[in-house]
mmCIF file with all atom_site columns, C-alpha atoms in Angstrom:
data_model
loop_
_atom_site.group_PDB
_atom_site.id
_atom_site.type_symbol
_atom_site.label_atom_id
_atom_site.label_alt_id
_atom_site.label_comp_id
_atom_site.label_asym_id
_atom_site.label_entity_id
_atom_site.label_seq_id
_atom_site.pdbx_PDB_ins_code
_atom_site.Cartn_x
_atom_site.Cartn_y
_atom_site.Cartn_z
_atom_site.occupancy
_atom_site.B_iso_or_equiv
_atom_site.pdbx_formal_charge
_atom_site.auth_seq_id
_atom_site.auth_comp_id
_atom_site.auth_asym_id
_atom_site.auth_atom_id
_atom_site.pdbx_PDB_model_num
ATOM 1   C CA . UNK A 1 1   ? -140.865 189.302 112.329 1.00 65.00 ? 1   UNK A CA 1
ATOM 2   C CA . UNK A 1 2   ? -142.678 191.012 109.481 1.00 81.00 ? 2   UNK A CA 1
ATOM 3   C CA . UNK A 1 3   ? -146.215 190.179 108.504 1.00 84.00 ? 3   UNK A CA 1
ATOM 4   C CA . UNK A 1 4   ? -144.973 188.645 105.238 1.00 85.00 ? 4   UNK A CA 1
ATOM 5   C CA . UNK A 1 5   ? -142.586 186.363 107.116 1.00 83.00 ? 5   UNK A CA 1
ATOM 6   C CA . UNK A 1 6   ? -145.382 185.340 109.516 1.00 86.00 ? 6   UNK A CA 1
ATOM 7   C CA . UNK A 1 7   ? -147.709 184.600 106.580 1.00 85.00 ? 7   UNK A CA 1
ATOM 8   C CA . UNK A 1 8   ? -145.047 182.518 104.849 1.00 81.00 ? 8   UNK A CA 1
ATOM 9   C CA . UNK A 1 9   ? -144.283 180.623 108.054 1.00 82.00 ? 9   UNK A CA 1
ATOM 10  C CA . UNK A 1 10  ? -147.990 179.986 108.641 1.00 84.00 ? 10  UNK A CA 1
ATOM 11  C CA . UNK A 1 11  ? -148.461 178.909 105.011 1.00 86.00 ? 11  UNK A CA 1
ATOM 12  C CA . UNK A 1 12  ? -145.531 176.487 105.275 1.00 81.00 ? 12  UNK A CA 1
ATOM 13  C CA . UNK A 1 13  ? -146.824 175.077 108.575 1.00 82.00 ? 13  UNK A CA 1
ATOM 14  C CA . UNK A 1 14  ? -150.284 174.619 107.048 1.00 81.00 ? 14  UNK A CA 1
ATOM 15  C CA . UNK A 1 15  ? -148.829 172.816 104.010 1.00 83.00 ? 15  UNK A CA 1
ATOM 16  C CA . UNK A 1 16  ? -146.812 170.515 106.255 1.00 81.00 ? 16  UNK A CA 1
ATOM 17  C CA . UNK A 1 17  ? -149.837 169.771 108.452 1.00 84.00 ? 17  UNK A CA 1
ATOM 18  C CA . UNK A 1 18  ? -151.893 169.021 105.354 1.00 84.00 ? 18  UNK A CA 1
ATOM 19  C CA . UNK A 1 19  ? -149.238 166.518 104.195 1.00 84.00 ? 19  UNK A CA 1
ATOM 20  C CA . UNK A 1 20  ? -148.910 165.060 107.692 1.00 85.00 ? 20  UNK A CA 1
ATOM 21  C CA . UNK A 1 21  ? -145.256 165.929 108.210 1.00 83.00 ? 21  UNK A CA 1
ATOM 22  C CA . UNK A 1 22  ? -143.459 168.135 110.699 1.00 83.00 ? 22  UNK A CA 1
ATOM 23  C CA . UNK A 1 23  ? -141.975 171.400 109.388 1.00 81.00 ? 23  UNK A CA 1
ATOM 24  C CA . UNK A 1 24  ? -138.527 170.308 110.575 1.00 81.00 ? 24  UNK A CA 1
ATOM 25  C CA . UNK A 1 25  ? -138.881 167.111 108.556 1.00 85.00 ? 25  UNK A CA 1
ATOM 26  C CA . UNK A 1 26  ? -139.803 169.086 105.436 1.00 81.00 ? 26  UNK A CA 1
ATOM 27  C CA . UNK A 1 27  ? -136.765 171.305 105.969 1.00 83.00 ? 27  UNK A CA 1
ATOM 28  C CA . UNK A 1 28  ? -134.511 168.251 106.429 1.00 87.00 ? 28  UNK A CA 1
ATOM 29  C CA . UNK A 1 29  ? -135.796 166.659 103.221 1.00 85.00 ? 29  UNK A CA 1
ATOM 30  C CA . UNK A 1 30  ? -135.279 169.899 101.311 1.00 85.00 ? 30  UNK A CA 1
ATOM 31  C CA . UNK A 1 31  ? -131.772 170.330 102.731 1.00 88.00 ? 31  UNK A CA 1
ATOM 32  C CA . UNK A 1 32  ? -130.857 166.727 101.837 1.00 92.00 ? 32  UNK A CA 1
ATOM 33  C CA . UNK A 1 33  ? -132.061 167.328 98.277  1.00 93.00 ? 33  UNK A CA 1
ATOM 34  C CA . UNK A 1 34  ? -129.940 170.496 98.031  1.00 93.00 ? 34  UNK A CA 1
ATOM 35  C CA . UNK A 1 35  ? -126.880 168.713 99.443  1.00 94.00 ? 35  UNK A CA 1
ATOM 36  C CA . UNK A 1 36  ? -127.233 165.906 96.893  1.00 94.00 ? 36  UNK A CA 1
ATOM 37  C CA . UNK A 1 37  ? -127.567 168.386 94.032  1.00 93.00 ? 37  UNK A CA 1
ATOM 38  C CA . UNK A 1 38  ? -124.507 170.298 95.249  1.00 94.00 ? 38  UNK A CA 1
ATOM 39  C CA . UNK A 1 39  ? -122.458 167.097 95.589  1.00 93.00 ? 39  UNK A CA 1
ATOM 40  C CA . UNK A 1 40  ? -123.408 165.995 92.077  1.00 93.00 ? 40  UNK A CA 1
ATOM 41  C CA . UNK A 1 41  ? -122.497 169.383 90.598  1.00 92.00 ? 41  UNK A CA 1
ATOM 42  C CA . UNK A 1 42  ? -119.195 169.443 92.498  1.00 92.00 ? 42  UNK A CA 1
ATOM 43  C CA . UNK A 1 43  ? -118.288 165.936 91.355  1.00 91.00 ? 43  UNK A CA 1
ATOM 44  C CA . UNK A 1 44  ? -119.065 166.780 87.742  1.00 91.00 ? 44  UNK A CA 1
ATOM 45  C CA . UNK A 1 45  ? -117.028 169.992 87.936  1.00 91.00 ? 45  UNK A CA 1
ATOM 46  C CA . UNK A 1 46  ? -114.046 168.136 89.428  1.00 90.00 ? 46  UNK A CA 1
ATOM 47  C CA . UNK A 1 47  ? -114.180 165.503 86.693  1.00 91.00 ? 47  UNK A CA 1
ATOM 48  C CA . UNK A 1 48  ? -114.300 168.138 83.956  1.00 93.00 ? 48  UNK A CA 1
ATOM 49  C CA . UNK A 1 49  ? -111.407 170.088 85.515  1.00 92.00 ? 49  UNK A CA 1
ATOM 50  C CA . UNK A 1 50  ? -109.252 166.970 85.902  1.00 92.00 ? 50  UNK A CA 1
ATOM 51  C CA . UNK A 1 51  ? -109.834 166.029 82.287  1.00 93.00 ? 51  UNK A CA 1
ATOM 52  C CA . UNK A 1 52  ? -109.201 169.588 81.100  1.00 94.00 ? 52  UNK A CA 1
ATOM 53  C CA . UNK A 1 53  ? -105.939 169.696 83.085  1.00 93.00 ? 53  UNK A CA 1
ATOM 54  C CA . UNK A 1 54  ? -104.838 166.410 81.550  1.00 93.00 ? 54  UNK A CA 1
ATOM 55  C CA . UNK A 1 55  ? -105.478 167.728 78.043  1.00 94.00 ? 55  UNK A CA 1
ATOM 56  C CA . UNK A 1 56  ? -103.713 171.037 78.685  1.00 93.00 ? 56  UNK A CA 1
ATOM 57  C CA . UNK A 1 57  ? -100.640 169.363 80.166  1.00 91.00 ? 57  UNK A CA 1
ATOM 58  C CA . UNK A 1 58  ? -100.486 166.740 77.420  1.00 91.00 ? 58  UNK A CA 1
ATOM 59  C CA . UNK A 1 59  ? -101.388 168.830 74.379  1.00 91.00 ? 59  UNK A CA 1
ATOM 60  C CA . UNK A 1 60  ? -100.878 172.518 75.208  1.00 92.00 ? 60  UNK A CA 1
ATOM 61  C CA . UNK A 1 61  ? -97.854  172.471 77.517  1.00 90.00 ? 61  UNK A CA 1
ATOM 62  C CA . UNK A 1 62  ? -95.682  174.493 75.134  1.00 91.00 ? 62  UNK A CA 1
ATOM 63  C CA . UNK A 1 63  ? -98.125  177.405 75.236  1.00 92.00 ? 63  UNK A CA 1
ATOM 64  C CA . UNK A 1 64  ? -97.353  177.856 78.955  1.00 89.00 ? 64  UNK A CA 1
ATOM 65  C CA . UNK A 1 65  ? -93.708  178.824 78.399  1.00 90.00 ? 65  UNK A CA 1
ATOM 66  C CA . UNK A 1 66  ? -94.066  182.607 78.661  1.00 88.00 ? 66  UNK A CA 1
ATOM 67  C CA . UNK A 1 67  ? -93.781  183.197 82.412  1.00 90.00 ? 67  UNK A CA 1
ATOM 68  C CA . UNK A 1 68  ? -95.450  186.615 82.386  1.00 91.00 ? 68  UNK A CA 1
ATOM 69  C CA . UNK A 1 69  ? -98.618  185.282 80.691  1.00 92.00 ? 69  UNK A CA 1
ATOM 70  C CA . UNK A 1 70  ? -98.591  181.699 82.008  1.00 91.00 ? 70  UNK A CA 1
ATOM 71  C CA . UNK A 1 71  ? -101.560 181.994 84.393  1.00 94.00 ? 71  UNK A CA 1
ATOM 72  C CA . UNK A 1 72  ? -103.732 183.805 81.863  1.00 95.00 ? 72  UNK A CA 1
ATOM 73  C CA . UNK A 1 73  ? -102.900 181.279 79.162  1.00 94.00 ? 73  UNK A CA 1
ATOM 74  C CA . UNK A 1 74  ? -103.539 178.384 81.561  1.00 94.00 ? 74  UNK A CA 1
ATOM 75  C CA . UNK A 1 75  ? -106.940 179.778 82.532  1.00 95.00 ? 75  UNK A CA 1
ATOM 76  C CA . UNK A 1 76  ? -107.865 180.278 78.892  1.00 95.00 ? 76  UNK A CA 1
ATOM 77  C CA . UNK A 1 77  ? -106.709 176.789 77.895  1.00 95.00 ? 77  UNK A CA 1
ATOM 78  C CA . UNK A 1 78  ? -108.500 175.155 80.834  1.00 95.00 ? 78  UNK A CA 1
ATOM 79  C CA . UNK A 1 79  ? -111.697 176.892 79.772  1.00 96.00 ? 79  UNK A CA 1
ATOM 80  C CA . UNK A 1 80  ? -111.259 175.782 76.160  1.00 95.00 ? 80  UNK A CA 1
ATOM 81  C CA . UNK A 1 81  ? -110.479 172.190 77.141  1.00 94.00 ? 81  UNK A CA 1
ATOM 82  C CA . UNK A 1 82  ? -113.336 172.055 79.664  1.00 95.00 ? 82  UNK A CA 1
ATOM 83  C CA . UNK A 1 83  ? -115.762 172.987 76.894  1.00 95.00 ? 83  UNK A CA 1
ATOM 84  C CA . UNK A 1 84  ? -114.245 170.221 74.777  1.00 95.00 ? 84  UNK A CA 1
ATOM 85  C CA . UNK A 1 85  ? -114.731 167.739 77.648  1.00 94.00 ? 85  UNK A CA 1
ATOM 86  C CA . UNK A 1 86  ? -118.312 168.845 78.375  1.00 94.00 ? 86  UNK A CA 1
ATOM 87  C CA . UNK A 1 87  ? -119.338 168.566 74.729  1.00 94.00 ? 87  UNK A CA 1
ATOM 88  C CA . UNK A 1 88  ? -117.560 165.190 74.461  1.00 91.00 ? 88  UNK A CA 1
ATOM 89  C CA . UNK A 1 89  ? -115.523 166.300 71.444  1.00 93.00 ? 89  UNK A CA 1
ATOM 90  C CA . UNK A 1 90  ? -112.429 164.260 72.204  1.00 92.00 ? 90  UNK A CA 1
ATOM 91  C CA . UNK A 1 91  ? -110.707 161.679 70.064  1.00 93.00 ? 91  UNK A CA 1
ATOM 92  C CA . UNK A 1 92  ? -109.509 158.289 71.329  1.00 94.00 ? 92  UNK A CA 1
ATOM 93  C CA . UNK A 1 93  ? -106.025 159.539 72.266  1.00 93.00 ? 93  UNK A CA 1
ATOM 94  C CA . UNK A 1 94  ? -107.478 162.440 74.276  1.00 93.00 ? 94  UNK A CA 1
ATOM 95  C CA . UNK A 1 95  ? -109.855 160.072 76.089  1.00 92.00 ? 95  UNK A CA 1
ATOM 96  C CA . UNK A 1 96  ? -106.929 157.789 76.893  1.00 93.00 ? 96  UNK A CA 1
ATOM 97  C CA . UNK A 1 97  ? -104.931 160.750 78.236  1.00 93.00 ? 97  UNK A CA 1
ATOM 98  C CA . UNK A 1 98  ? -107.828 161.772 80.494  1.00 92.00 ? 98  UNK A CA 1
ATOM 99  C CA . UNK A 1 99  ? -108.243 158.233 81.827  1.00 92.00 ? 99  UNK A CA 1
ATOM 100 C CA . UNK A 1 100 ? -104.516 157.807 82.503  1.00 92.00 ? 100 UNK A CA 1
ATOM 101 C CA . UNK A 1 101 ? -104.347 161.155 84.293  1.00 92.00 ? 101 UNK A CA 1
ATOM 102 C CA . UNK A 1 102 ? -107.422 160.421 86.428  1.00 90.00 ? 102 UNK A CA 1
ATOM 103 C CA . UNK A 1 103 ? -105.990 157.024 87.388  1.00 91.00 ? 103 UNK A CA 1
ATOM 104 C CA . UNK A 1 104 ? -102.643 158.550 88.325  1.00 92.00 ? 104 UNK A CA 1
ATOM 105 C CA . UNK A 1 105 ? -104.264 161.287 90.399  1.00 91.00 ? 105 UNK A CA 1
ATOM 106 C CA . UNK A 1 106 ? -106.517 158.853 92.262  1.00 90.00 ? 106 UNK A CA 1
ATOM 107 C CA . UNK A 1 107 ? -103.667 156.414 92.866  1.00 93.00 ? 107 UNK A CA 1
ATOM 108 C CA . UNK A 1 108 ? -101.397 159.106 94.282  1.00 93.00 ? 108 UNK A CA 1
ATOM 109 C CA . UNK A 1 109 ? -104.124 160.769 96.348  1.00 90.00 ? 109 UNK A CA 1
ATOM 110 C CA . UNK A 1 110 ? -105.253 157.440 97.836  1.00 92.00 ? 110 UNK A CA 1
ATOM 111 C CA . UNK A 1 111 ? -101.665 156.543 98.755  1.00 92.00 ? 111 UNK A CA 1
ATOM 112 C CA . UNK A 1 112 ? -101.137 159.956 100.371 1.00 91.00 ? 112 UNK A CA 1
ATOM 113 C CA . UNK A 1 113 ? -104.452 159.688 102.252 1.00 91.00 ? 113 UNK A CA 1
ATOM 114 C CA . UNK A 1 114 ? -103.549 156.254 103.600 1.00 88.00 ? 114 UNK A CA 1
ATOM 115 C CA . UNK A 1 115 ? -100.141 157.538 104.665 1.00 87.00 ? 115 UNK A CA 1
ATOM 116 C CA . UNK A 1 116 ? -101.548 160.639 106.380 1.00 87.00 ? 116 UNK A CA 1
ATOM 117 C CA . UNK A 1 117 ? -104.329 158.655 108.094 1.00 85.00 ? 117 UNK A CA 1
ATOM 118 C CA . UNK A 1 118 ? -101.786 156.136 109.356 1.00 75.00 ? 118 UNK A CA 1
ATOM 119 C CA . UNK A 1 119 ? -99.766  158.895 111.040 1.00 66.00 ? 119 UNK A CA 1
ATOM 120 C CA . UNK A 1 120 ? -102.709 160.472 112.835 1.00 53.00 ? 120 UNK A CA 1
#
């Protein structure tokens, strides 16, 4: 262990002792905070992607016809629609599309989960 690592470890132990908590407890609290932040970011990203997919399928489907460029066009359109979702620049019909798609996805996924959990 290098002298810098020992100093940092000693400094952290001293801080924990000063606050009256064990170093392991401080690490657990920090890890829990990081996990919560990661979960929140993941949930937000999933919501944006689901809404962007709904908009692309509903409004931009015709642009995906060219087989040789389909994936590139899809990636570009998903990016464009995700920006639209994040900035909340959607009209009432687009909001309705996103809600219907999210409901359908959740309904189907829940049914599939129940079915697969029943088999196990």
